[in-house]
CSV table of N, CA and C in Angstrom, one decimal:
chain,number,residue,atom,x,y,z
A,102,GLN,N,-30.7,19.3,8.4
A,102,GLN,CA,-29.7,20.3,8.0
A,102,GLN,C,-30.1,21.7,8.3
A,103,VAL,N,-29.3,22.4,8.9
A,103,VAL,CA,-29.6,23.8,9.3
A,103,VAL,C,-29.5,24.7,8.1
A,104,GLN,N,-30.5,25.5,7.9
A,104,GLN,CA,-30.4,26.5,6.9
A,104,GLN,C,-30.8,27.9,7.5
A,105,LEU,N,-30.1,28.9,7.0
A,105,LEU,CA,-30.4,30.3,7.4
A,105,LEU,C,-30.6,31.0,6.1
A,106,VAL,N,-31.7,31.7,6.0
A,106,VAL,CA,-32.1,32.4,4.8
A,106,VAL,C,-32.4,33.9,5.1
A,107,GLU,N,-31.6,34.8,4.6
A,107,GLU,CA,-31.8,36.2,4.8
A,107,GLU,C,-32.7,36.8,3.8
A,108,SER,N,-33.4,37.8,4.1
A,108,SER,CA,-34.2,38.6,3.2
A,108,SER,C,-34.4,40.0,3.7
A,109,GLY,N,-34.9,40.9,2.9
A,109,GLY,CA,-35.1,42.3,3.3
A,109,GLY,C,-34.1,43.3,2.8
A,110,GLY,N,-33.1,42.8,2.1
A,110,GLY,CA,-32.1,43.8,1.6
A,110,GLY,C,-32.7,44.6,0.4
A,111,GLY,N,-32.0,45.5,-0.1
A,111,GLY,CA,-32.4,46.3,-1.2
A,111,GLY,C,-31.7,47.6,-1.3
A,112,LEU,N,-32.2,48.5,-2.2
A,112,LEU,CA,-31.6,49.8,-2.4
A,112,LEU,C,-32.4,50.8,-1.6
A,113,VAL,N,-31.7,51.6,-0.9
A,113,VAL,CA,-32.3,52.6,0.0
A,113,VAL,C,-31.5,53.9,0.0
A,114,GLN,N,-32.1,55.0,0.1
A,114,GLN,CA,-31.5,56.3,0.1
A,114,GLN,C,-30.8,56.5,1.5
A,115,PRO,N,-29.8,57.3,1.5
A,115,PRO,CA,-29.2,57.7,2.8
A,115,PRO,C,-30.2,58.3,3.7
A,116,GLY,N,-30.1,57.8,5.0
A,116,GLY,CA,-31.1,58.2,6.0
A,116,GLY,C,-32.3,57.3,6.1
A,117,GLY,N,-32.4,56.4,5.2
A,117,GLY,CA,-33.5,55.5,5.1
A,117,GLY,C,-33.4,54.3,6.1
A,118,SER,N,-34.3,53.4,6.0
A,118,SER,CA,-34.4,52.2,6.9
A,118,SER,C,-34.7,51.0,6.1
A,119,LEU,N,-34.2,49.9,6.7
A,119,LEU,CA,-34.5,48.6,6.2
A,119,LEU,C,-34.6,47.6,7.4
A,120,ARG,N,-35.4,46.5,7.2
A,120,ARG,CA,-35.4,45.5,8.2
A,120,ARG,C,-35.0,44.2,7.5
A,121,LEU,N,-33.9,43.6,8.0
A,121,LEU,CA,-33.5,42.4,7.5
A,121,LEU,C,-34.0,41.2,8.4
A,122,SER,N,-34.4,40.1,7.7
A,122,SER,CA,-34.9,39.0,8.4
A,122,SER,C,-34.0,37.8,8.1
A,123,CYS,N,-33.9,36.9,9.0
A,123,CYS,CA,-33.1,35.6,8.9
A,123,CYS,C,-34.0,34.5,9.4
A,124,ALA,N,-34.5,33.7,8.5
A,124,ALA,CA,-35.3,32.5,8.8
A,124,ALA,C,-34.4,31.3,9.0
A,125,VAL,N,-34.6,30.7,10.2
A,125,VAL,CA,-33.8,29.5,10.5
A,125,VAL,C,-34.7,28.3,10.4
A,126,SER,N,-34.2,27.3,9.7
A,126,SER,CA,-34.8,26.0,9.5
A,126,SER,C,-33.9,24.9,9.9
A,127,GLY,N,-34.4,23.7,10.3
A,127,GLY,CA,-33.6,22.6,10.6
A,127,GLY,C,-32.9,22.7,12.0
A,128,PHE,N,-33.3,23.7,12.7
A,128,PHE,CA,-32.8,23.9,14.1
A,128,PHE,C,-33.7,24.8,14.8
A,129,THR,N,-34.0,24.5,16.1
A,129,THR,CA,-34.9,25.4,16.8
A,129,THR,C,-34.1,26.3,17.7
A,130,LEU,N,-34.3,27.6,17.5
A,130,LEU,CA,-33.7,28.6,18.4
A,130,LEU,C,-34.1,28.4,19.8
A,131,GLY,N,-33.1,28.5,20.7
A,131,GLY,CA,-33.4,28.4,22.1
A,131,GLY,C,-32.5,29.2,22.9
A,132,GLU,N,-31.3,28.6,23.3
A,132,GLU,CA,-30.3,29.3,24.1
A,132,GLU,C,-29.0,29.4,23.3
A,133,ASN,N,-29.1,30.2,22.3
A,133,ASN,CA,-28.0,30.3,21.3
A,133,ASN,C,-27.5,31.7,21.1
A,134,ALA,N,-26.4,31.8,20.4
A,134,ALA,CA,-25.9,33.1,20.0
A,134,ALA,C,-26.2,33.3,18.5
A,135,VAL,N,-26.7,34.4,18.1
A,135,VAL,CA,-27.0,34.7,16.7
A,135,VAL,C,-26.3,36.0,16.4
A,136,GLY,N,-25.9,36.2,15.2
A,136,GLY,CA,-25.2,37.4,14.8
A,136,GLY,C,-25.5,37.9,13.4
A,137,TRP,N,-25.2,39.1,13.1
A,137,TRP,CA,-25.2,39.7,11.8
A,137,TRP,C,-23.8,40.2,11.4
A,138,PHE,N,-23.4,39.9,10.2
A,138,PHE,CA,-22.1,40.3,9.7
A,138,PHE,C,-22.3,41.0,8.4
A,139,ARG,N,-21.3,41.8,8.1
A,139,ARG,CA,-21.4,42.6,6.9
A,139,ARG,C,-20.1,42.6,6.1
A,140,GLN,N,-20.2,42.5,4.8
A,140,GLN,CA,-19.0,42.6,4.0
A,140,GLN,C,-19.2,43.6,2.9
A,141,ALA,N,-18.4,44.7,3.1
A,141,ALA,CA,-18.5,45.8,2.1
A,141,ALA,C,-17.6,45.5,1.0
A,142,PRO,N,-17.8,46.1,-0.2
A,142,PRO,CA,-17.0,45.8,-1.4
A,142,PRO,C,-15.5,46.0,-1.1
A,143,GLY,N,-14.7,45.0,-1.4
A,143,GLY,CA,-13.3,45.2,-1.2
A,143,GLY,C,-12.8,45.1,0.2
A,144,LYS,N,-13.7,44.7,1.1
A,144,LYS,CA,-13.3,44.7,2.5
A,144,LYS,C,-13.6,43.3,3.1
A,145,GLU,N,-13.0,43.0,4.2
A,145,GLU,CA,-13.3,41.8,4.9
A,145,GLU,C,-14.6,41.8,5.6
A,146,ARG,N,-15.2,40.7,5.9
A,146,ARG,CA,-16.5,40.6,6.6
A,146,ARG,C,-16.2,41.0,8.0
A,147,GLU,N,-17.2,41.8,8.6
A,147,GLU,CA,-17.0,42.2,9.9
A,147,GLU,C,-18.3,41.9,10.7
A,148,GLY,N,-18.2,41.7,12.0
A,148,GLY,CA,-19.4,41.5,12.8
A,148,GLY,C,-19.9,42.8,13.2
A,149,ILE,N,-21.3,43.0,13.1
A,149,ILE,CA,-21.9,44.3,13.4
A,149,ILE,C,-22.9,44.2,14.5
A,150,SER,N,-23.4,43.0,14.8
A,150,SER,CA,-24.4,42.9,15.9
A,150,SER,C,-24.5,41.4,16.3
A,151,CYS,N,-24.8,41.2,17.5
A,151,CYS,CA,-25.1,39.8,18.0
A,151,CYS,C,-26.0,39.8,19.2
A,152,LEU,N,-26.6,38.7,19.4
A,152,LEU,CA,-27.6,38.6,20.4
A,152,LEU,C,-27.6,37.2,21.0
A,153,SER,N,-27.7,37.1,22.3
A,153,SER,CA,-27.8,35.8,22.9
A,153,SER,C,-29.3,35.6,23.2
A,154,THR,N,-29.9,34.5,22.7
A,154,THR,CA,-31.3,34.2,22.9
A,154,THR,C,-31.5,33.6,24.3
A,155,ARG,N,-30.4,33.3,25.0
A,155,ARG,CA,-30.5,32.8,26.3
A,155,ARG,C,-30.6,33.9,27.4
A,156,ASP,N,-29.7,34.8,27.3
A,156,ASP,CA,-29.7,35.9,28.4
A,156,ASP,C,-29.9,37.2,27.8
A,157,LEU,N,-30.2,37.3,26.5
A,157,LEU,CA,-30.6,38.6,25.8
A,157,LEU,C,-29.5,39.6,25.8
A,158,THR,N,-28.3,39.1,26.0
A,158,THR,CA,-27.1,40.0,25.8
A,158,THR,C,-27.1,40.4,24.3
A,159,VAL,N,-26.8,41.7,24.1
A,159,VAL,CA,-26.6,42.2,22.7
A,159,VAL,C,-25.3,42.9,22.7
A,160,ASP,N,-24.8,43.0,21.5
A,160,ASP,CA,-23.6,43.8,21.2
A,160,ASP,C,-23.6,44.4,19.8
A,161,TYR,N,-23.0,45.5,19.6
A,161,TYR,CA,-23.0,46.2,18.4
A,161,TYR,C,-21.6,46.7,18.1
A,162,ALA,N,-21.3,46.7,16.8
A,162,ALA,CA,-20.0,47.4,16.4
A,162,ALA,C,-20.2,48.9,16.6
A,163,GLU,N,-19.2,49.5,16.8
A,163,GLU,CA,-19.2,51.0,17.1
A,163,GLU,C,-19.8,51.7,15.8
A,164,SER,N,-19.6,51.2,14.7
A,164,SER,CA,-20.0,51.9,13.5
A,164,SER,C,-21.6,51.8,13.3
A,165,VAL,N,-22.3,51.0,14.0
A,165,VAL,CA,-23.7,50.9,13.9
A,165,VAL,C,-24.4,51.1,15.2
A,166,GLN,N,-23.7,51.3,16.3
A,166,GLN,CA,-24.3,51.5,17.6
A,166,GLN,C,-25.3,52.7,17.5
A,167,GLY,N,-26.5,52.5,18.0
A,167,GLY,CA,-27.5,53.6,18.1
A,167,GLY,C,-28.3,53.7,16.8
A,168,ARG,N,-27.9,52.9,15.8
A,168,ARG,CA,-28.7,53.0,14.5
A,168,ARG,C,-29.3,51.7,14.2
A,169,PHE,N,-28.7,50.6,14.5
A,169,PHE,CA,-29.2,49.2,14.2
A,169,PHE,C,-29.7,48.6,15.4
A,170,ILE,N,-30.7,47.7,15.3
A,170,ILE,CA,-31.3,47.0,16.4
A,170,ILE,C,-31.4,45.5,16.0
A,171,ILE,N,-30.9,44.6,16.8
A,171,ILE,CA,-31.0,43.2,16.6
A,171,ILE,C,-32.1,42.7,17.5
A,172,SER,N,-32.8,41.7,17.0
A,172,SER,CA,-33.9,41.1,17.8
A,172,SER,C,-34.1,39.6,17.3
A,173,SER,N,-34.8,38.9,18.0
A,173,SER,CA,-35.1,37.5,17.6
A,173,SER,C,-36.6,37.2,18.0
A,174,ASP,N,-37.1,36.2,17.4
A,174,ASP,CA,-38.5,35.8,17.7
A,174,ASP,C,-38.4,34.2,17.6
A,175,ASN,N,-38.3,33.6,18.8
A,175,ASN,CA,-38.1,32.2,18.8
A,175,ASN,C,-39.4,31.5,18.3
A,176,ALA,N,-40.5,32.1,18.5
A,176,ALA,CA,-41.7,31.5,18.0
A,176,ALA,C,-41.7,31.3,16.5
A,177,LYS,N,-41.1,32.3,15.8
A,177,LYS,CA,-41.0,32.3,14.4
A,177,LYS,C,-39.7,31.7,13.9
A,178,ASN,N,-38.8,31.4,14.9
A,178,ASN,CA,-37.5,30.8,14.6
A,178,ASN,C,-36.7,31.8,13.6
A,179,SER,N,-36.7,33.0,14.0
A,179,SER,CA,-36.1,34.0,13.1
A,179,SER,C,-35.4,35.1,13.9
A,180,ILE,N,-34.4,35.7,13.3
A,180,ILE,CA,-33.7,36.8,13.8
A,180,ILE,C,-33.8,38.0,12.9
A,181,TYR,N,-33.7,39.2,13.4
A,181,TYR,CA,-33.9,40.4,12.6
A,181,TYR,C,-32.8,41.4,12.9
A,182,LEU,N,-32.7,42.3,11.9
A,182,LEU,CA,-31.8,43.4,12.1
A,182,LEU,C,-32.5,44.7,11.5
A,183,GLN,N,-32.8,45.6,12.4
A,183,GLN,CA,-33.4,46.8,11.9
A,183,GLN,C,-32.3,47.8,11.6
A,184,LEU,N,-32.3,48.3,10.4
A,184,LEU,CA,-31.2,49.3,10.0
A,184,LEU,C,-31.9,50.6,9.9
A,185,ASN,N,-31.5,51.6,10.7
A,185,ASN,CA,-32.0,52.9,10.6
A,185,ASN,C,-30.8,53.9,10.3
A,186,ALA,N,-31.3,55.1,9.8
A,186,ALA,CA,-30.3,56.2,9.5
A,186,ALA,C,-29.1,55.7,8.7
A,187,LEU,N,-29.5,55.0,7.6
A,187,LEU,CA,-28.5,54.3,6.8
A,187,LEU,C,-27.6,55.3,6.1
A,188,LYS,N,-26.3,54.9,6.0
A,188,LYS,CA,-25.3,55.7,5.4
A,188,LYS,C,-24.7,54.9,4.2
A,189,PRO,N,-24.1,55.6,3.2
A,189,PRO,CA,-23.5,54.9,2.1
A,189,PRO,C,-22.5,53.9,2.5
A,190,GLU,N,-21.8,54.1,3.6
A,190,GLU,CA,-20.8,53.1,4.1
A,190,GLU,C,-21.4,51.9,4.7
A,191,ASP,N,-22.7,51.9,4.9
A,191,ASP,CA,-23.4,50.7,5.3
A,191,ASP,C,-23.7,49.7,4.2
A,192,THR,N,-23.3,50.1,3.0
A,192,THR,CA,-23.5,49.2,1.8
A,192,THR,C,-22.7,48.0,1.9
A,193,GLY,N,-23.3,46.8,1.6
A,193,GLY,CA,-22.6,45.6,1.6
A,193,GLY,C,-23.5,44.4,1.6
A,194,ALA,N,-22.9,43.2,1.7
A,194,ALA,CA,-23.7,42.0,1.8
A,194,ALA,C,-23.8,41.7,3.3
A,195,TYR,N,-25.0,41.4,3.8
A,195,TYR,CA,-25.3,41.2,5.2
A,195,TYR,C,-25.6,39.7,5.4
A,196,TYR,N,-25.0,39.1,6.3
A,196,TYR,CA,-25.1,37.7,6.6
A,196,TYR,C,-25.6,37.5,8.0
A,197,CYS,N,-26.5,36.5,8.2
A,197,CYS,CA,-26.8,36.1,9.6
A,197,CYS,C,-26.1,34.8,9.9
A,198,ALA,N,-25.8,34.6,11.2
A,198,ALA,CA,-25.1,33.5,11.6
A,198,ALA,C,-25.6,33.0,12.9
A,199,LEU,N,-25.4,31.7,13.2
A,199,LEU,CA,-26.0,31.0,14.3
A,199,LEU,C,-24.9,30.1,15.0
A,200,ARG,N,-24.8,30.2,16.3
A,200,ARG,CA,-24.0,29.2,17.1
A,200,ARG,C,-25.0,28.3,17.7
A,201,ARG,N,-25.0,27.0,17.3
A,201,ARG,CA,-25.9,26.1,17.8
A,201,ARG,C,-25.7,25.6,19.2
A,202,LEU,N,-24.4,25.6,19.6
A,202,LEU,CA,-24.1,25.2,21.0
A,202,LEU,C,-24.7,26.2,21.9
A,203,SER,N,-25.4,25.8,22.9
A,203,SER,CA,-26.1,26.7,23.8
A,203,SER,C,-25.0,27.3,24.8
A,204,GLY,N,-25.3,28.5,25.2
A,204,GLY,CA,-24.4,29.1,26.1
A,204,GLY,C,-24.8,30.6,26.4
A,205,HIS,N,-24.1,31.2,27.2
A,205,HIS,CA,-24.3,32.6,27.6
A,205,HIS,C,-23.6,33.5,26.6
A,206,GLY,N,-24.2,34.7,26.4
A,206,GLY,CA,-23.6,35.8,25.7
A,206,GLY,C,-23.4,35.5,24.2
A,207,CYS,N,-22.8,36.5,23.6
A,207,CYS,CA,-22.6,36.4,22.1
A,207,CYS,C,-21.3,37.2,21.8
A,208,ALA,N,-20.8,37.1,20.6
A,208,ALA,CA,-19.6,37.8,20.2
A,208,ALA,C,-19.6,38.2,18.8
A,209,LEU,N,-18.9,39.3,18.4
A,209,LEU,CA,-18.8,39.7,17.0
A,209,LEU,C,-17.7,39.1,16.3
A,210,ALA,N,-17.5,37.8,16.6
A,210,ALA,CA,-16.3,37.1,16.0
A,210,ALA,C,-16.9,35.9,15.2
A,211,GLU,N,-16.4,35.8,14.0
A,211,GLU,CA,-16.9,34.8,13.1
A,211,GLU,C,-16.7,33.4,13.6
A,212,TRP,N,-15.6,33.1,14.3
A,212,TRP,CA,-15.3,31.8,14.7
A,212,TRP,C,-16.2,31.1,15.6
A,213,ILE,N,-17.1,31.9,16.3
A,213,ILE,CA,-18.0,31.2,17.3
A,213,ILE,C,-19.2,30.6,16.6
A,214,TYR,N,-19.5,31.1,15.4
A,214,TYR,CA,-20.7,30.7,14.7
A,214,TYR,C,-20.4,29.5,13.7
A,215,ASP,N,-21.4,28.6,13.7
A,215,ASP,CA,-21.2,27.4,12.9
A,215,ASP,C,-22.1,27.3,11.7
A,216,SER,N,-23.1,28.2,11.6
A,216,SER,CA,-24.1,28.1,10.5
A,216,SER,C,-24.2,29.5,10.0
A,217,TRP,N,-24.3,29.6,8.7
A,217,TRP,CA,-24.4,30.9,8.0
A,217,TRP,C,-25.4,30.9,6.9
A,218,GLY,N,-26.0,32.1,6.7
A,218,GLY,CA,-26.8,32.3,5.5
A,218,GLY,C,-26.0,32.7,4.3
A,219,GLN,N,-26.7,32.9,3.2
A,219,GLN,CA,-26.0,33.2,1.9
A,219,GLN,C,-25.9,34.7,1.7
A,220,GLY,N,-26.6,35.5,2.6
A,220,GLY,CA,-26.4,36.9,2.5
A,220,GLY,C,-27.5,37.6,1.7
A,221,THR,N,-27.7,38.9,2.1
A,221,THR,CA,-28.7,39.7,1.4
A,221,THR,C,-28.0,41.1,1.2
A,222,GLN,N,-28.1,41.6,0.0
A,222,GLN,CA,-27.4,42.9,-0.4
A,222,GLN,C,-28.2,44.1,0.1
A,223,VAL,N,-27.4,45.0,0.7
A,223,VAL,CA,-28.0,46.3,1.1
A,223,VAL,C,-27.1,47.4,0.4
A,224,THR,N,-27.8,48.2,-0.4
A,224,THR,CA,-27.1,49.3,-1.1
A,224,THR,C,-27.7,50.6,-0.7
A,225,VAL,N,-26.9,51.5,-0.1
A,225,VAL,CA,-27.3,52.8,0.3
A,225,VAL,C,-26.8,53.9,-0.6
A,226,SER,N,-27.6,54.4,-1.4
A,226,SER,CA,-27.2,55.4,-2.4
A,226,SER,C,-28.3,56.3,-2.8
A,227,SER,N,-28.0,57.5,-3.2
A,227,SER,CA,-29.0,58.5,-3.6
A,227,SER,C,-29.1,58.4,-5.2
């Protein structure tokens, strides 16, 4: 059974940084798409970053471009999201996602992912 477990969320001041981790078990990362999604209070979940572990394609939502960095470590079977220059509007629950079917590229669309974590809360406030 595939499990994704996020960690690293918390309360941070505006301008601060956090590093989110997503540990994958029950499946070995290889040539897959992985993504990070965010759901702010009262809003729909949105895709903010994705990565193809096959061809290293990355994509970012415009709202986080230049501030967030996605990465993966196949040896640790984990994916990461470095959050820099955080803003109050970055507050929300952050979810990692995995597309187990191998292929090229990635997308910021929920429908391509078949496995999800439970989320980790990020709160940006002074």
